[in-house]
PDB file of C-alpha atoms and ligand atoms in Angstrom:
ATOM      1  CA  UNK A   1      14.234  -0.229   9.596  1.00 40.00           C
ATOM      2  CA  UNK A   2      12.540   2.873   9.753  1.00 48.00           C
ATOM      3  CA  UNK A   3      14.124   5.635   7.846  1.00 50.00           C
ATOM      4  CA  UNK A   4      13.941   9.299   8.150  1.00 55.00           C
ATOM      5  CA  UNK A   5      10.995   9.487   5.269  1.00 62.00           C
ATOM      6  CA  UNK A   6       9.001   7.013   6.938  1.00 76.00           C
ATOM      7  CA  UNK A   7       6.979   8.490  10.211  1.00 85.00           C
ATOM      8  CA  UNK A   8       5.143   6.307  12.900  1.00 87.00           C
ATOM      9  CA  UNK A   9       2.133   5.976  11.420  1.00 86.00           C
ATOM     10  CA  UNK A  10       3.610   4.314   8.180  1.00 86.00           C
ATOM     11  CA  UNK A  11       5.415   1.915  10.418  1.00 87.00           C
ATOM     12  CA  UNK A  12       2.231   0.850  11.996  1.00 89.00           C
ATOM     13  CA  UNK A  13       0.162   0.743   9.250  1.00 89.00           C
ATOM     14  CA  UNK A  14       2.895  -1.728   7.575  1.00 89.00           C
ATOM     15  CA  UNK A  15       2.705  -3.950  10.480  1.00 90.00           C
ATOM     16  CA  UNK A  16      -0.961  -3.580  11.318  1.00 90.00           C
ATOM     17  CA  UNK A  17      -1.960  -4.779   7.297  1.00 92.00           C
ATOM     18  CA  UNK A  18       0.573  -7.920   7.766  1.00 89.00           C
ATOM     19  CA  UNK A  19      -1.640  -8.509  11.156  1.00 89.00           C
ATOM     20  CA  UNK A  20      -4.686  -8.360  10.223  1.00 89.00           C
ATOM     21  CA  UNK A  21      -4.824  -8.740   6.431  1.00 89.00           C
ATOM     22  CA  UNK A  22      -1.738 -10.639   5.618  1.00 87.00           C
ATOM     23  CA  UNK A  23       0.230  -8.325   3.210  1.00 87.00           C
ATOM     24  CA  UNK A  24      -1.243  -5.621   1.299  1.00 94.00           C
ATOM     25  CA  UNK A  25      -4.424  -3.391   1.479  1.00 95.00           C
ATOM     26  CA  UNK A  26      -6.616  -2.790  -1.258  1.00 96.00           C
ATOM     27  CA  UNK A  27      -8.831   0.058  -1.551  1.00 97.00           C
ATOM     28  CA  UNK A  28     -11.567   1.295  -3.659  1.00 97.00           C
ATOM     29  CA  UNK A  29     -12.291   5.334  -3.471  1.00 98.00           C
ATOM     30  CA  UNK A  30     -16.060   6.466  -3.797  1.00 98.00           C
ATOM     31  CA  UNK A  31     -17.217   9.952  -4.411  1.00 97.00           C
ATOM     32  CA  UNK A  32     -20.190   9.990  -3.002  1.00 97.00           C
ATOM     33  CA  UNK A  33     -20.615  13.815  -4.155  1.00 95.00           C
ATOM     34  CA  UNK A  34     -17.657  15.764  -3.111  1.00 96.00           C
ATOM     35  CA  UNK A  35     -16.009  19.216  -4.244  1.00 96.00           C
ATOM     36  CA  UNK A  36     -12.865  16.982  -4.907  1.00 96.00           C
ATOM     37  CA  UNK A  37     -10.791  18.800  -2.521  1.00 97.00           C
ATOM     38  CA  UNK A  38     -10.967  15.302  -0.150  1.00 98.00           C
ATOM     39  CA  UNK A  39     -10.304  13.491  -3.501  1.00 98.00           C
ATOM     40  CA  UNK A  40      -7.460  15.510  -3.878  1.00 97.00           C
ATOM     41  CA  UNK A  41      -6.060  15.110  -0.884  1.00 98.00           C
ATOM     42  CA  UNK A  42      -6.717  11.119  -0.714  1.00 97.00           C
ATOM     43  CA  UNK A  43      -4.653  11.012  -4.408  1.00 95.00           C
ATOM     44  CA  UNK A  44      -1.847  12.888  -2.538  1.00 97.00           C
ATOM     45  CA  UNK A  45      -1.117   9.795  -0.798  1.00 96.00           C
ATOM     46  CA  UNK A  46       0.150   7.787  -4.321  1.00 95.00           C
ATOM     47  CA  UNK A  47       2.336  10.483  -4.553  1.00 95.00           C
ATOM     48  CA  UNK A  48       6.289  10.449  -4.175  1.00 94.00           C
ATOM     49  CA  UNK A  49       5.900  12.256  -0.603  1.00 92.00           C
ATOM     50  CA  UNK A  50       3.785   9.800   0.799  1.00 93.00           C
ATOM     51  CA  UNK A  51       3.868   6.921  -1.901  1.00 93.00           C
ATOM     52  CA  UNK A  52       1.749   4.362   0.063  1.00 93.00           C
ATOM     53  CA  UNK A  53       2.165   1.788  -2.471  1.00 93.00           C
ATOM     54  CA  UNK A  54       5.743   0.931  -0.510  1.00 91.00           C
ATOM     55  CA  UNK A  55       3.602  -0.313   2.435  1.00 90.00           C
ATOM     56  CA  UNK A  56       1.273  -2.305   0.081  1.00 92.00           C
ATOM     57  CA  UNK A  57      -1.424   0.095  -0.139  1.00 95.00           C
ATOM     58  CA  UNK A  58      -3.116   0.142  -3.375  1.00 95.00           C
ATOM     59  CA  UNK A  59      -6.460   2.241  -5.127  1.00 97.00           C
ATOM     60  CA  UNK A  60      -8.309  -0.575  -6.918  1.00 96.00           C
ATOM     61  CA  UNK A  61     -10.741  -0.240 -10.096  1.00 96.00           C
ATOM     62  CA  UNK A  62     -13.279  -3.067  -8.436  1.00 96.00           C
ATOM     63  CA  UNK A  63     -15.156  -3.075  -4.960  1.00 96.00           C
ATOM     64  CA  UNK A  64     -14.939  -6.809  -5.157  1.00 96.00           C
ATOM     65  CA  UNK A  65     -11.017  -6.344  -4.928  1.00 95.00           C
ATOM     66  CA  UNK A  66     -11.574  -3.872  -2.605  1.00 96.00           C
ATOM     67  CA  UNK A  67     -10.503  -4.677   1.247  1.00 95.00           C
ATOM     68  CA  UNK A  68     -11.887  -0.951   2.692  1.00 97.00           C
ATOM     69  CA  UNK A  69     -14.074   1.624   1.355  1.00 98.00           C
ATOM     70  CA  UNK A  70     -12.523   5.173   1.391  1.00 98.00           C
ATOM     71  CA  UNK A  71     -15.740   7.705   0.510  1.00 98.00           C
ATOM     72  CA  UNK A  72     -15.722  11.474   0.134  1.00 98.00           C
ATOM     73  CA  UNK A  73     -18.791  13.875   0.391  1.00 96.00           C
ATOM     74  CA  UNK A  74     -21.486  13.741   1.769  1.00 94.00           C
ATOM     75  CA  UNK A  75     -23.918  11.597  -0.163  1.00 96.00           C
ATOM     76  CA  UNK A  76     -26.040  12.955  -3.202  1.00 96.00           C
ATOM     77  CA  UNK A  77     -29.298  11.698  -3.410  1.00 95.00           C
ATOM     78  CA  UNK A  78     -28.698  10.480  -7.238  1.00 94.00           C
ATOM     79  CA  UNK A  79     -25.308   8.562  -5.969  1.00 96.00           C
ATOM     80  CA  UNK A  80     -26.842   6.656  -3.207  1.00 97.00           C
ATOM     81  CA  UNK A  81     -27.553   4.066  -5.384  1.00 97.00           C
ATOM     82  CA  UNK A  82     -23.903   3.896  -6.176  1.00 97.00           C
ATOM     83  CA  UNK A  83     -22.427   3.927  -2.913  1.00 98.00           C
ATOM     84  CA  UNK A  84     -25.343   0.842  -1.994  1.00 98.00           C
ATOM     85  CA  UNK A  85     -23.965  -1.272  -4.764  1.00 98.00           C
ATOM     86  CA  UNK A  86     -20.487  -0.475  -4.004  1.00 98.00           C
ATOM     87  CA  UNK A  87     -20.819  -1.432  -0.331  1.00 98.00           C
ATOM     88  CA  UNK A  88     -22.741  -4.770  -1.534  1.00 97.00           C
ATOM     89  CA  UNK A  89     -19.580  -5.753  -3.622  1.00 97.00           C
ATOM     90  CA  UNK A  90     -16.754  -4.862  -1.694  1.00 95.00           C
ATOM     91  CA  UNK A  91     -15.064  -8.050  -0.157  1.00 88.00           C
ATOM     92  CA  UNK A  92     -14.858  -8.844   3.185  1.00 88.00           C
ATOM     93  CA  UNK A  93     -14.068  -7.417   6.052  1.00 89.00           C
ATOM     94  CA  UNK A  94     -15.706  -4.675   4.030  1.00 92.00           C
ATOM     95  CA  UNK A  95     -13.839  -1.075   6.484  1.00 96.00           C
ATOM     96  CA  UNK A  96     -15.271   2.073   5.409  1.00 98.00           C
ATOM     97  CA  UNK A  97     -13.961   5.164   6.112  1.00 98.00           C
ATOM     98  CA  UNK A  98     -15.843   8.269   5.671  1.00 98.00           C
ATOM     99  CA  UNK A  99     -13.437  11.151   4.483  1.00 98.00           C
ATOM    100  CA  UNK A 100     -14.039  14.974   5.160  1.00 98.00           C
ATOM    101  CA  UNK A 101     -16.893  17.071   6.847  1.00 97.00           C
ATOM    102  CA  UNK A 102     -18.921  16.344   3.883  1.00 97.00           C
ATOM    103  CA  UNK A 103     -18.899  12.506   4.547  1.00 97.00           C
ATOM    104  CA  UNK A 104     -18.760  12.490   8.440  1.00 97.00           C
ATOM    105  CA  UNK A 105     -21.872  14.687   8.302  1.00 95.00           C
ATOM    106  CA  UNK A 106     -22.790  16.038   5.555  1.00 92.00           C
ATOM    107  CA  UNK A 107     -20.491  19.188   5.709  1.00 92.00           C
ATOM    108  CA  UNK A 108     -21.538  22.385   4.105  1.00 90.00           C
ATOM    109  CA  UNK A 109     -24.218  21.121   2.484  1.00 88.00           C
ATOM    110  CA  UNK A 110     -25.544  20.008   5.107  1.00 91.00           C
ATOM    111  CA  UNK A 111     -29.250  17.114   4.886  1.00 92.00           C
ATOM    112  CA  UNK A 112     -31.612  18.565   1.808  1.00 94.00           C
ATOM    113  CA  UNK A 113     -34.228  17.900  -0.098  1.00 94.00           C
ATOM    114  CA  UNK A 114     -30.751  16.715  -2.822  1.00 94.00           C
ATOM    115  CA  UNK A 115     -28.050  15.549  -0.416  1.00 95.00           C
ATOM    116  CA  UNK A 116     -28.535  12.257   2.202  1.00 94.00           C
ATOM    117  CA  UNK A 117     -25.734  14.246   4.164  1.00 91.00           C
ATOM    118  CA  UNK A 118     -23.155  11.848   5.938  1.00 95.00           C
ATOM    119  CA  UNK A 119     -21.762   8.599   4.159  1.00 97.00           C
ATOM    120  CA  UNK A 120     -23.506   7.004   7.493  1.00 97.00           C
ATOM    121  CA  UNK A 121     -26.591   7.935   6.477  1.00 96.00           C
ATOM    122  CA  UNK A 122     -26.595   4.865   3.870  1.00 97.00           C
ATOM    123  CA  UNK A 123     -23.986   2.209   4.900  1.00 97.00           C
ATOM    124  CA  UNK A 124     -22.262   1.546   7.972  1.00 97.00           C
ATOM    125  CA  UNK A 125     -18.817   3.366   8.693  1.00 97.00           C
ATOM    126  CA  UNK A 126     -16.015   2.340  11.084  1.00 97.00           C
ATOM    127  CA  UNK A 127     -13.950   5.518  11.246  1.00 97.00           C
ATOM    128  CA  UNK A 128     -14.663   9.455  10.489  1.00 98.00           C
ATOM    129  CA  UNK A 129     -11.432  11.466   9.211  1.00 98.00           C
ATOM    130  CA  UNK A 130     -13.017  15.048   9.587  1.00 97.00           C
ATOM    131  CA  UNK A 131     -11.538  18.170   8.058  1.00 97.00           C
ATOM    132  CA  UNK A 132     -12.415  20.292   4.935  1.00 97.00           C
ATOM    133  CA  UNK A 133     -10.405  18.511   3.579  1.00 97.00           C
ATOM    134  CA  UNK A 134      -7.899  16.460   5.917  1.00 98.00           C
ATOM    135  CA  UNK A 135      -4.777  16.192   5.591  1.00 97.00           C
ATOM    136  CA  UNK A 136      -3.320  13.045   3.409  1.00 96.00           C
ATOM    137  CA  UNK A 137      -1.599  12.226   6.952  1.00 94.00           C
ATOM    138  CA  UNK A 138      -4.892  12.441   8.780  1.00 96.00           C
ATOM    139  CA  UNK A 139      -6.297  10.102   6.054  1.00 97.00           C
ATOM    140  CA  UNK A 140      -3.479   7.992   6.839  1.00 95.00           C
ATOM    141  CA  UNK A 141      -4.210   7.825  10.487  1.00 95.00           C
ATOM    142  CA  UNK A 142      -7.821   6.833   9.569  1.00 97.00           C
ATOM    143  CA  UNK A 143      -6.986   3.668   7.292  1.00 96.00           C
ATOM    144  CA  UNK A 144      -4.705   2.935  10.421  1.00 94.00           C
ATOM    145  CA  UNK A 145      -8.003   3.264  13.185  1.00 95.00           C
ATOM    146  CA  UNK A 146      -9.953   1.052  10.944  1.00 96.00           C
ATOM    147  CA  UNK A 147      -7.699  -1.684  10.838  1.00 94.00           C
ATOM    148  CA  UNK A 148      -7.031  -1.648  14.401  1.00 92.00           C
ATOM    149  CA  UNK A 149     -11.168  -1.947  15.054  1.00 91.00           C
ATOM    150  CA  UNK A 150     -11.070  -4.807  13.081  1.00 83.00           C
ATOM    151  CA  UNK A 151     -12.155  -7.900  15.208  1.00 60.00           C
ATOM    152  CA  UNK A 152     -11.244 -11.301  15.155  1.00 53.00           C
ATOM    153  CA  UNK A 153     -14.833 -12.253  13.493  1.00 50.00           C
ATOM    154  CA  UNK A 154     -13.971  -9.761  10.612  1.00 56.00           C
ATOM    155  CA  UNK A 155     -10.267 -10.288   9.838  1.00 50.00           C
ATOM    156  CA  UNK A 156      -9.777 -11.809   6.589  1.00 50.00           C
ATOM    157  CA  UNK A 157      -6.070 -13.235   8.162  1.00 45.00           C
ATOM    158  CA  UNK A 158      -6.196 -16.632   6.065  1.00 38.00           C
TER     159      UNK A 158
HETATM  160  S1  SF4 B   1     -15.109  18.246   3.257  1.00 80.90           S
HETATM  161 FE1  SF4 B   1     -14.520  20.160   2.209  1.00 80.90          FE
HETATM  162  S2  SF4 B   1     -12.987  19.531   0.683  1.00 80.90           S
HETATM  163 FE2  SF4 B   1     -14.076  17.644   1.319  1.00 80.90          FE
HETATM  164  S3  SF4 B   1     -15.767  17.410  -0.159  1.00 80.90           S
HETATM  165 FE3  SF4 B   1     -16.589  18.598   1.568  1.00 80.90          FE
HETATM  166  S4  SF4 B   1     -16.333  20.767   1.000  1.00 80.90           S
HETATM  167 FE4  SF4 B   1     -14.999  19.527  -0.359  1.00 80.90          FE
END
């Protein structure tokens, strides 16, 4: 039943991970080379306002626990090795989600000589959450696009 804490988005994300993944969602954060305000932001969403862990929504330690990638900055040259290996591990269906300017496009720092610029750039993304830095709710609605482009040939629905 949806209460007056719990907004749209929640309810479909609850309903959406039980569809597609069968009844949680495990995620592994990479910063790829960030000021931290996306980190920031992304930790807000553990927190009692938005406390994500009700919907089963949890930050994992491991990419091979990991169901979706969530990545912040845009990538530094000496972490691209980092967010390569990371990718490799992660378990199928393997969603990554590029949060902030810096990782949809390399942001203020733009493509140099020490930055790769976006998260793109090195592995494959399904959904950009811009802003500098998004909202936790606009973070939210990305985890939410990225399960919905999940196909058939990538669900991990056992
Ligand atoms: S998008 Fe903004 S807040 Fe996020 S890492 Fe880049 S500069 Fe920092």
């Amino acid at each position: 039943m949806k209460s007056e804490q719990t907004t749209d988005i929640e309810l479909a994300l609850c309903t959406r991970i039980k569809q597609v993944l069968g009844s949680s969602l495990h995620i592994r954060h990479v910063d790829a080379g960030s000021c931290n305000g996306c980190d920031f932001e992304m930790m807000a969403l553990c927190n009692p306002v938005y406390d994500i862990q009700r919907f089963g929504i949890d930050f994992v330690a491991s990419p091979r626990h990991a169901d979706m990638l969530l990545v912040t900055g845009g990538v530094t040259r000496h972490l691209e090795m980092a967010l390569e290996k990371t990718y490799a591990a992660a378990a199928a269906p393997k969603m990554v989600v590029a949060v902030g300017s810096c990782a949809c496009g390399g942001g203020v720092c733009g493509q140099t000589y020490a930055n790769a610029g976006g998260v793109d750039k090195i592995v494959p993304v399904d959904v950009f959450v811009p802003g500098c830095p998004p909202r936790p709710s606009a973070i939210l609605e990305g985890i939410l696009l990225a399960l919905d482009k999940l196909d058939g040939s990538r669900s991990a629905v056992r």
